[in-house]
Amino acid sequence: MYHSVALRWKTAVVVTAVVSLLTASALFAAEPQGVAAPAQEPTSEQANDLGLELRLQTVKKDLLVFLNFAEHFIASGETKTAAQLQAPLDDYLRRHVDYLVTQAVDGSNIEMTQLSAEIALVKTRLLIVLNYRDDAGTVLGEMKRLYAPYQKMSVQIQGKTTTLDEAIRQLDSDLARIAKK
């Protein structure tokens, strides 16, 4: 009885923490602090690019939080708790991540394209960790299509710099490994 209550309590705390982190990061991204004001008025296109870049940075941080939670729970054998991430994660991916990644790739700014590629890589890693093979395969296929012209672009993944094509190859290999299980 006590174990069941403790498990429910721990699950409630984790879900509340994830929701709080997502909400807090959106609030902080809305009002960046410490950003120096440009000497001249930015154009509306520059303002849109800055807003998109800030939202992309926030999404990347959020996905890294989800990834850390998932890796922790999977490593500690708490698969039920990791499974409870599915509904908020699916909602977050659908409402925020997918749209922003597509919007950034369609833009002309290479830095945003690079950031969107890093987000797609983190998203794919997260799906692989959670054993969502079909979804991860779909995202990898979409990445290959969207980022075909940018295969030699440098990306930051897990603190390492590599090329986009090498990162995609590694994710393909990881996906193939879990498919064999």
Coordinates of C-alpha atoms in Angstrom, one line a residue:
M1 CA 0.0 0.0 0.0
Y2 CA 2.7 2.5 1.0
H3 CA 4.8 1.6 -2.1
S4 CA 1.7 2.3 -4.4
V5 CA 1.1 5.7 -2.8
A6 CA 4.8 6.6 -2.9
L7 CA 4.9 5.6 -6.6
R8 CA 1.8 7.7 -7.4
W9 CA 3.2 10.6 -5.5
K10 CA 6.6 10.4 -7.3
T11 CA 4.8 10.2 -10.6
A12 CA 2.7 13.3 -9.8
V13 CA 5.8 15.2 -8.8
V14 CA 7.6 14.3 -12.1
V15 CA 4.7 15.2 -14.3
T16 CA 4.2 18.5 -12.4
A17 CA 7.9 19.3 -12.8
V18 CA 7.9 18.7 -16.5
V19 CA 4.8 20.8 -17.0
S20 CA 6.3 23.6 -14.8
L21 CA 9.6 23.5 -16.7
L22 CA 7.8 23.8 -20.0
T23 CA 5.6 26.7 -18.8
A24 CA 8.5 28.5 -17.2
S25 CA 10.8 28.2 -20.2
A26 CA 8.1 29.7 -22.4
L27 CA 7.7 32.7 -20.0
F28 CA 11.5 33.3 -19.8
A29 CA 11.8 33.0 -23.6
A30 CA 9.1 35.7 -24.0
E31 CA 11.2 38.3 -22.3
P32 CA 14.9 37.8 -22.9
Q33 CA 17.2 39.3 -20.4
G34 CA 20.7 40.6 -21.0
V35 CA 20.2 41.1 -24.7
A36 CA 21.8 44.4 -25.9
A37 CA 19.5 46.6 -27.9
P38 CA 20.7 47.3 -31.4
A39 CA 21.8 50.8 -32.4
Q40 CA 19.0 51.0 -35.0
E41 CA 15.5 49.9 -35.1
P42 CA 15.3 46.3 -36.4
T43 CA 13.2 45.6 -39.4
S44 CA 10.1 43.4 -38.9
E45 CA 11.9 40.6 -40.6
Q46 CA 14.8 40.8 -38.2
A47 CA 12.3 41.0 -35.3
N48 CA 10.6 37.9 -36.6
D49 CA 13.9 36.1 -37.0
L50 CA 14.9 37.0 -33.5
G51 CA 11.6 35.8 -32.1
L52 CA 11.9 32.5 -34.0
E53 CA 15.4 32.0 -32.9
L54 CA 14.5 32.5 -29.2
R55 CA 11.6 30.1 -29.5
L56 CA 13.8 27.5 -31.2
Q57 CA 16.4 27.8 -28.4
T58 CA 13.6 27.4 -25.8
V59 CA 12.3 24.3 -27.7
K60 CA 15.8 22.8 -27.8
K61 CA 16.2 23.3 -24.0
D62 CA 12.7 21.8 -23.4
L63 CA 13.5 18.7 -25.5
L64 CA 16.8 18.2 -23.7
V65 CA 14.8 18.3 -20.4
F66 CA 12.4 15.6 -21.7
L67 CA 15.4 13.6 -23.0
N68 CA 17.1 13.8 -19.5
F69 CA 13.9 12.7 -17.8
A70 CA 13.4 9.8 -20.3
E71 CA 17.0 8.6 -20.0
H72 CA 16.9 8.7 -16.2
F73 CA 13.6 6.7 -15.9
I74 CA 14.5 4.2 -18.6
A75 CA 18.0 3.6 -17.0
S76 CA 16.4 3.2 -13.5
G77 CA 13.8 0.7 -14.8
E78 CA 10.9 3.0 -14.2
T79 CA 9.2 2.4 -17.6
K80 CA 5.8 3.2 -16.3
T81 CA 6.9 6.7 -15.3
A82 CA 8.7 7.1 -18.7
A83 CA 5.5 6.1 -20.4
Q84 CA 3.6 8.8 -18.6
L85 CA 5.7 11.3 -20.6
Q86 CA 4.0 10.2 -23.8
A87 CA 0.9 12.4 -23.7
P88 CA 2.6 15.7 -22.7
L89 CA 5.5 14.9 -25.1
D90 CA 3.2 14.2 -28.0
D91 CA 1.2 17.3 -27.4
Y92 CA 4.4 19.5 -27.1
L93 CA 5.9 18.0 -30.3
R94 CA 2.7 18.5 -32.2
R95 CA 1.9 22.0 -31.0
H96 CA 5.4 23.6 -30.9
V97 CA 8.3 21.6 -32.2
D98 CA 7.2 20.3 -35.6
Y99 CA 5.8 23.7 -36.7
L100 CA 8.9 25.7 -35.6
V101 CA 11.4 23.2 -37.2
T102 CA 9.6 23.5 -40.5
Q103 CA 9.3 27.3 -40.2
A104 CA 13.1 27.6 -39.5
V105 CA 14.1 25.4 -42.4
D106 CA 12.0 27.4 -44.8
G107 CA 13.8 30.6 -43.6
S108 CA 16.9 31.9 -45.2
N109 CA 19.0 32.1 -42.0
I110 CA 21.6 29.4 -41.8
E111 CA 21.9 29.7 -38.0
M112 CA 18.2 28.9 -37.6
T113 CA 18.4 26.0 -40.0
Q114 CA 21.3 24.7 -37.9
L115 CA 19.3 25.1 -34.7
S116 CA 16.3 23.4 -36.2
A117 CA 18.4 20.5 -37.3
E118 CA 19.8 20.2 -33.7
I119 CA 16.2 20.2 -32.4
A120 CA 15.2 17.5 -34.9
L121 CA 18.2 15.4 -33.8
V122 CA 17.3 15.7 -30.1
K123 CA 13.7 14.9 -30.9
T124 CA 14.8 11.7 -32.8
R125 CA 17.1 10.7 -29.9
L126 CA 14.2 11.2 -27.5
L127 CA 11.9 9.0 -29.6
I128 CA 14.6 6.3 -29.8
V129 CA 15.2 6.4 -26.0
L130 CA 11.4 6.0 -25.5
N131 CA 11.4 3.2 -28.0
Y132 CA 9.0 4.9 -30.4
R133 CA 10.6 3.2 -33.4
D134 CA 8.0 4.2 -36.0
D135 CA 7.9 7.8 -35.0
A136 CA 11.8 8.0 -34.9
G137 CA 12.0 6.4 -38.4
T138 CA 9.5 8.9 -39.7
V139 CA 11.4 11.9 -38.2
L140 CA 14.7 10.5 -39.6
G141 CA 13.2 10.2 -43.1
E142 CA 11.8 13.8 -42.8
M143 CA 15.2 15.1 -41.7
K144 CA 16.9 13.5 -44.6
R145 CA 14.5 15.2 -46.9
L146 CA 14.4 18.6 -45.2
Y147 CA 18.1 18.9 -44.6
A148 CA 19.4 17.3 -47.8
P149 CA 21.2 20.6 -48.9
Y150 CA 22.8 21.0 -45.5
Q151 CA 24.3 17.5 -44.9
K152 CA 27.8 19.0 -44.3
M153 CA 26.6 21.6 -41.8
S154 CA 28.1 21.4 -38.3
V155 CA 25.7 20.7 -35.4
Q156 CA 26.1 20.5 -31.6
I157 CA 24.9 17.2 -30.2
Q158 CA 25.4 16.2 -26.6
G159 CA 28.3 18.7 -26.2
K160 CA 30.0 17.5 -29.4
T161 CA 30.3 19.1 -32.8
T162 CA 29.8 16.9 -35.8
T163 CA 28.3 17.1 -39.3
L164 CA 24.6 16.7 -39.8
D165 CA 25.1 13.6 -42.0
E166 CA 27.2 11.9 -39.4
A167 CA 24.6 12.6 -36.7
I168 CA 21.8 11.2 -38.9
R169 CA 23.9 8.1 -39.6
Q170 CA 24.4 7.6 -35.9
L171 CA 20.7 7.9 -35.2
D172 CA 20.0 5.5 -38.0
S173 CA 22.4 3.0 -36.4
D174 CA 20.8 3.5 -33.0
L175 CA 17.3 3.0 -34.5
A176 CA 18.4 -0.2 -36.3
R177 CA 19.8 -1.5 -33.0
I178 CA 16.5 -1.1 -31.1
A179 CA 14.6 -2.5 -34.0
K180 CA 16.5 -5.8 -33.6
K181 CA 15.3 -6.1 -29.9

